[in-house]
XYZ file of C-alpha atoms in Angstrom:
459
model
C 23.566 59.176 10.620
C 26.539 58.253 12.083
C 28.884 59.652 14.986
C 31.044 61.819 12.598
C 27.780 63.511 11.050
C 26.398 64.394 14.575
C 29.405 66.085 15.574
C 29.441 68.019 12.547
C 25.482 68.856 12.874
C 26.275 69.490 16.411
C 28.868 72.343 15.943
C 26.289 75.039 15.080
C 24.719 74.639 18.604
C 24.179 77.496 20.717
C 26.634 77.526 23.663
C 23.461 77.542 26.310
C 22.210 74.324 24.250
C 25.713 72.485 24.385
C 25.458 73.359 28.653
C 22.232 71.694 28.947
C 22.936 68.603 26.835
C 26.275 68.044 29.154
C 24.487 68.468 32.202
C 21.630 65.949 30.987
C 24.482 63.377 30.184
C 25.943 63.756 33.787
C 22.717 63.641 35.417
C 21.839 60.343 33.685
C 25.377 58.931 34.493
C 24.739 59.699 38.283
C 21.114 58.344 37.930
C 22.336 54.739 36.670
C 25.302 54.447 38.513
C 23.398 54.974 41.912
C 20.710 52.431 40.724
C 23.353 49.742 39.710
C 21.975 46.477 41.398
C 23.582 43.166 42.331
C 20.821 40.644 40.875
C 21.941 37.710 43.505
C 21.870 40.159 46.506
C 19.586 40.111 49.406
C 17.846 43.321 48.850
C 16.792 45.343 51.985
C 14.482 48.488 52.633
C 15.104 50.888 55.493
C 13.284 54.030 56.104
C 15.772 55.691 58.432
C 19.041 57.444 57.464
C 20.484 56.807 60.899
C 19.646 52.957 60.496
C 21.516 53.312 57.022
C 24.523 54.688 58.461
C 24.486 52.277 61.419
C 24.507 49.265 58.649
C 26.797 50.299 56.076
C 29.807 49.406 58.108
C 28.390 45.750 58.456
C 27.670 45.219 55.002
C 31.169 43.875 53.752
C 31.368 41.443 56.877
C 27.759 40.586 56.508
C 28.055 39.833 52.785
C 30.976 37.866 53.454
C 29.455 35.469 56.637
C 26.141 35.025 54.568
C 27.889 34.425 50.914
C 25.532 36.898 49.595
C 25.781 40.508 49.328
C 23.324 42.803 51.115
C 22.041 45.533 48.835
C 20.277 48.576 51.184
C 17.837 50.912 49.780
C 16.644 53.919 51.812
C 12.928 55.083 50.962
C 10.357 56.997 52.834
C 8.097 55.268 55.476
C 5.561 56.128 52.674
C 6.876 54.631 49.859
C 7.719 51.526 51.823
C 4.269 50.983 52.649
C 3.003 51.386 49.376
C 5.350 49.253 47.631
C 5.200 46.656 50.304
C 1.484 46.326 50.410
C 1.383 46.257 46.262
C 3.864 43.294 46.454
C 1.991 41.473 49.091
C -1.616 41.808 47.535
C -0.692 42.015 43.970
C 2.546 40.026 43.706
C 4.743 42.988 42.495
C 8.148 42.544 43.735
C 9.346 43.778 47.007
C 12.676 43.585 49.039
C 13.610 40.239 50.398
C 13.885 42.345 53.968
C 11.751 45.163 54.922
C 12.240 47.626 58.046
C 8.924 48.424 59.019
C 7.509 50.913 61.114
C 4.802 50.217 63.692
C 2.363 53.014 62.375
C 2.068 51.081 59.012
C 3.040 47.524 59.630
C -0.930 46.783 60.910
C -2.106 46.873 57.290
C -0.106 43.811 56.977
C -1.831 41.515 59.039
C -5.429 42.481 57.894
C -6.583 39.174 56.179
C -6.046 35.562 57.221
C -2.669 34.458 58.787
C -1.907 32.384 55.571
C -2.103 35.814 53.411
C 0.381 37.570 55.561
C 3.011 38.698 53.429
C 5.772 38.471 55.877
C 7.176 35.209 56.674
C 6.253 33.571 59.993
C 9.191 33.601 62.165
C 7.816 32.139 64.831
C 9.450 28.876 64.858
C 12.714 30.054 63.675
C 13.123 32.306 66.666
C 12.206 29.404 69.210
C 14.518 26.980 67.717
C 17.208 29.136 67.551
C 16.766 30.603 71.094
C 16.173 34.267 70.015
C 12.849 34.466 71.869
C 14.927 33.759 75.033
C 17.090 36.599 73.998
C 14.811 39.044 73.265
C 12.887 41.426 75.465
C 9.460 39.384 75.199
C 6.917 42.528 75.111
C 9.020 43.911 72.139
C 7.371 41.267 70.011
C 3.966 42.491 70.508
C 3.680 44.822 67.563
C 4.898 42.276 65.199
C 2.639 39.251 66.395
C -0.659 38.634 64.895
C -2.945 35.777 66.555
C 0.136 34.438 68.024
C 2.864 33.998 65.368
C 5.402 36.414 65.082
C 6.478 38.325 61.915
C 9.310 40.381 62.460
C 12.246 40.726 64.667
C 12.350 43.655 66.756
C 14.854 46.624 66.378
C 14.060 48.322 69.557
C 12.324 48.520 73.242
C 11.390 52.110 73.394
C 10.423 52.272 77.217
C 8.965 55.668 78.200
C 10.628 57.416 81.362
C 9.766 60.711 82.665
C 12.095 63.803 82.029
C 11.737 66.869 84.140
C 13.817 70.073 84.519
C 15.920 68.816 87.479
C 17.801 72.371 87.754
C 14.172 74.076 88.171
C 13.283 71.174 90.854
C 16.178 71.137 92.798
C 16.392 74.703 93.102
C 12.779 74.559 94.475
C 14.173 72.051 97.073
C 11.813 69.695 95.787
C 12.645 65.722 96.354
C 11.039 63.350 94.070
C 12.973 60.029 95.453
C 9.511 58.937 97.188
C 7.165 59.825 94.405
C 5.376 56.770 93.247
C 2.084 57.547 91.749
C 0.806 60.589 89.620
C -0.976 61.965 92.851
C 2.199 62.223 94.616
C 3.958 63.468 91.794
C 1.523 66.708 91.051
C 1.463 67.363 94.691
C 5.364 67.561 95.101
C 5.774 69.716 92.327
C 2.813 71.773 92.520
C 4.956 74.868 94.442
C 6.729 75.573 91.204
C 3.428 76.512 89.526
C 3.041 79.102 92.660
C -0.434 80.664 93.574
C -1.104 82.684 90.240
C -4.472 82.041 88.352
C -2.107 82.479 85.163
C 0.882 80.251 86.171
C 4.284 80.843 84.556
C 4.967 77.337 84.384
C 3.217 73.974 84.515
C 4.112 70.774 85.830
C 3.484 68.378 82.757
C 4.166 68.779 79.075
C 0.821 67.136 77.749
C -2.528 67.560 76.302
C -5.332 65.170 75.495
C -5.004 65.930 71.888
C -1.525 64.399 71.597
C -2.890 61.245 70.157
C 0.527 59.073 70.620
C 0.852 60.257 74.233
C -2.616 59.503 75.109
C -1.963 55.997 73.852
C 1.115 56.007 75.897
C -0.538 56.569 79.328
C -3.502 54.381 78.106
C -0.988 51.441 77.947
C 0.605 52.162 81.157
C -2.387 52.267 83.096
C -5.200 50.959 81.235
C -6.116 47.828 79.366
C -4.818 48.891 75.841
C -7.084 48.917 72.990
C -6.920 45.380 71.715
C -6.255 42.066 73.495
C -3.813 39.545 72.098
C -6.384 38.244 69.491
C -6.975 41.598 68.007
C -10.255 41.853 69.805
C -11.181 45.601 70.955
C -11.023 46.152 74.611
C -11.702 49.918 74.206
C -14.721 50.555 76.512
C -13.316 49.222 79.984
C -13.695 50.956 83.343
C -10.109 50.765 83.560
C -9.592 52.498 80.184
C -12.557 55.289 81.500
C -10.541 55.712 84.663
C -7.188 56.703 82.820
C -9.043 58.675 80.155
C -10.987 60.862 82.776
C -7.695 60.850 84.649
C -5.548 62.553 81.966
C -8.285 65.085 80.959
C -8.666 66.355 84.302
C -4.985 67.262 84.304
C -5.820 69.547 81.547
C -9.043 71.394 82.531
C -10.406 73.873 85.013
C -8.672 76.518 87.476
C -6.426 73.920 88.871
C -5.246 72.147 85.756
C -1.530 70.883 85.784
C -0.510 70.232 82.392
C 0.330 72.518 79.479
C -0.062 72.101 75.534
C 3.371 71.993 74.659
C 4.254 70.128 71.610
C 6.572 67.614 71.085
C 8.682 68.558 67.733
C 7.992 72.165 67.136
C 10.062 75.233 67.360
C 7.415 76.685 69.677
C 7.383 73.672 71.963
C 11.191 73.470 72.189
C 11.210 77.019 73.415
C 8.800 76.082 76.222
C 11.005 73.571 77.172
C 14.227 76.097 77.359
C 12.231 78.477 79.042
C 10.862 75.932 81.612
C 7.184 76.673 80.916
C 6.636 72.741 81.076
C 8.764 71.252 83.828
C 8.295 67.354 83.126
C 7.662 65.203 79.788
C 6.861 62.019 78.660
C 10.292 60.797 76.971
C 10.624 57.477 74.991
C 14.553 56.522 74.906
C 14.479 57.968 71.272
C 13.451 61.468 72.263
C 16.784 62.025 74.223
C 18.534 62.207 70.988
C 16.238 64.531 69.626
C 16.401 66.959 72.450
C 20.269 66.629 72.106
C 20.236 67.498 68.750
C 17.454 70.168 68.474
C 17.435 71.821 72.145
C 21.197 71.583 73.443
C 20.483 74.816 75.915
C 18.368 72.343 78.280
C 21.489 69.628 78.507
C 22.812 69.378 81.472
C 19.393 70.333 82.938
C 17.466 67.542 82.807
C 17.168 64.338 84.956
C 14.730 61.066 84.125
C 12.482 58.791 86.634
C 10.127 56.383 86.342
C 6.715 57.221 85.173
C 4.504 57.871 88.262
C 2.037 55.056 88.272
C -1.644 55.506 88.322
C -2.154 53.533 91.444
C 0.117 52.363 94.459
C 2.309 49.283 92.945
C 1.173 50.169 89.247
C 3.476 50.266 86.068
C 6.138 52.962 86.058
C 6.909 52.719 82.281
C 5.117 52.544 79.059
C 5.975 52.563 75.303
C 6.068 54.814 72.130
C 7.041 53.848 68.415
C 8.740 50.750 67.173
C 10.416 49.291 64.062
C 10.890 45.483 63.070
C 12.936 43.838 60.397
C 10.546 41.247 58.592
C 11.337 38.757 55.612
C 8.948 38.960 52.416
C 7.029 35.764 52.196
C 7.647 35.280 48.411
C 11.596 36.143 48.757
C 13.807 33.679 46.847
C 16.529 34.106 49.543
C 14.665 33.418 52.737
C 17.663 31.767 54.037
C 20.067 34.354 53.398
C 17.751 37.022 54.205
C 17.390 35.243 57.638
C 20.986 34.934 58.216
C 21.402 38.749 56.907
C 18.577 39.535 59.799
C 19.897 38.033 62.502
C 23.441 39.646 61.732
C 22.221 43.180 61.569
C 19.743 42.834 64.500
C 21.791 40.942 67.019
C 25.030 42.581 66.587
C 26.830 43.822 69.372
C 28.340 46.143 67.305
C 25.207 47.673 65.812
C 23.707 47.825 69.480
C 26.517 49.924 71.058
C 26.355 52.150 68.226
C 22.709 52.646 68.038
C 22.663 53.551 71.815
C 25.869 56.013 71.108
C 24.275 57.688 67.944
C 20.492 57.680 68.862
C 20.062 56.806 72.829
C 17.963 53.911 71.769
C 18.366 50.679 74.048
C 18.426 47.094 71.951
C 15.786 44.702 72.513
C 18.198 41.834 72.654
C 18.636 41.167 76.723
C 21.868 39.385 76.207
C 23.747 42.494 75.042
C 22.316 44.592 77.854
C 25.423 43.879 80.147
C 27.591 46.253 77.733
C 29.187 48.743 79.580
C 28.282 51.779 77.389
C 24.622 51.386 78.733
C 25.950 52.325 82.420
C 28.106 55.384 81.030
C 27.120 58.715 83.129
C 25.158 60.955 80.152
C 26.114 64.735 80.988
C 22.920 66.102 79.192
C 21.278 64.083 82.082
C 23.198 65.350 84.640
C 25.294 62.437 84.447
C 22.889 59.919 85.085
C 23.496 56.449 83.758
C 20.465 57.108 81.306
C 20.887 53.592 79.230
C 20.932 51.364 82.360
C 17.878 53.550 83.716
C 15.868 52.668 80.357
C 17.084 48.876 80.499
C 15.707 48.512 84.030
C 11.923 49.352 82.726
C 12.467 47.251 79.139
C 10.743 43.873 80.724
C 7.883 45.828 82.127
C 6.894 47.910 78.834
C 3.366 47.015 78.275
C 2.321 44.639 75.525
C 0.911 46.370 72.425
C -1.455 45.003 69.746
C -0.509 44.534 66.057
C -4.207 45.030 64.948
C -4.690 46.894 61.523
C -7.379 48.919 63.266
C -4.864 50.465 66.154
C -4.059 53.703 64.643
C -7.940 54.335 63.681
C -8.583 53.459 67.318
C -6.013 55.829 68.527
C -7.695 58.664 66.342
C -10.694 58.069 67.885
C -9.831 57.675 71.251
C -8.128 61.276 70.995
C -11.632 62.544 69.688
C -13.377 60.892 72.625
C -10.617 62.573 74.940
C -11.534 65.774 73.083
C -15.274 65.516 73.806
C -14.717 64.860 77.371
C -12.742 67.958 77.965
C -15.494 69.737 76.323
C -17.822 67.919 78.611
C -15.816 68.774 81.519
C -15.808 72.795 80.528
C -19.523 72.902 79.806
C -20.404 71.305 82.953
C -17.756 72.374 84.858
C -16.821 69.066 86.424
C -13.214 68.897 86.729
C -13.167 65.694 88.985
C -11.897 62.581 87.333
C -14.077 60.500 89.262
C -17.037 62.623 88.279
C -15.670 62.508 84.659
C -15.539 58.782 84.438
C -19.060 57.436 83.547
C -18.896 60.160 80.587
C -15.535 58.734 79.776
C -16.979 55.257 79.714
C -19.851 56.375 77.666
C -17.532 57.783 74.655
C -14.961 54.621 74.703
C -18.214 52.661 74.155
C -19.193 54.918 71.209
C -15.318 54.615 69.843
C -15.717 50.596 70.071
C -18.711 50.484 68.646
C -17.300 52.555 65.637
C -14.077 50.208 65.419
C -16.441 47.112 65.355
C -18.517 48.292 62.839
C -15.215 48.887 60.494
C -13.943 45.550 61.267
C -17.192 44.082 60.391
C -16.619 45.239 56.508
C -13.581 42.966 56.667
C -14.230 40.000 54.703
C -11.599 38.327 56.947
C -13.097 40.022 60.341
C -14.251 36.589 61.460
C -10.654 35.577 61.716
C -9.374 38.660 63.844
C -12.525 38.939 66.520
């Protein structure tokens, strides 16, 4: 059948069918125009629309400097995880460069070092001086058994953000606060004498697994050592678990269950139901976008320590850029990675758009980090986060870390139930039970690790 015959045959088609055919042709045209690829390009997968927008202005320059264009694709974290793992373990095609979030990267490290799908960057980073230019603790989540498999995108130090309008109206001075005990003592008048307070000092709950990990990293021993061996059942961790559960139980509790990202949680922040919150740098931009009503009422300060002289910050979240070990353009991918992750332009715009500070310490002298932030009562917020960056705790890249955090949350729930059942609200009195529960968590993780044929290499 030739084209003329087709036209003649189509003359009798109903108008609705014509419309459907035209829409289909338009859809196919748009679909294929969007999927056009440059076979010579270095392929990059990103999961964040914000990251894509940051990198877009760099693409032409990067392509010119490297001599090979960059083909960037936005995908969901889940899609990246599935395609990345399929590529690493089954030989299916992946991107040359993969941006990977901390929650999923551990799966790439489950086998022996020689089987990790990311290229070992340790020697390159050392030879080009980048190990000295990038904040050392920020390599932790991307390091397995002493080898580094990604360039860190961020630091994500955690500060304490609080409703300064309420605190200062009450005449409370936090300048001498050093420990959590100091903080709760100073803030206690804001809760009043009622048995049913209208506000609580801290928006935190023992079921918030990410924030439980934040505090355990701040004051405890973490969950794994640098060889990915579990360090869950320690007296230090038991002390922290007992302490943070004691904040949430009993007649004198000081914390309230306020969710990080829900509308209800945001309204409770607006209402001042919770006064202080654990705030990684990226949380600032979320609040600015989603709850501008608290703008100009907030301030930040270093986290109170669990003991005098203790750590005043922690860390939450993180992203890296890694090179697929089987890439056919490793050198070109490495050049693109350095341009994107060490660029002063990207670092400055990342802070201006997302409040995220760069891990490249040689860029920390940019005046943008000293600018007063009206949302935080004109504090130089960027500089305050940078001051804490070298002190963020080391983190593990263990593939079992997420599972351990979930079990840790379950242990916190059991400890809270024990406290209520036995009316034991003092943290010291709760510590033996906390240690017993953590020992159970560590045993469960060890049993899971023992099922791994390569566990001998990671324990």
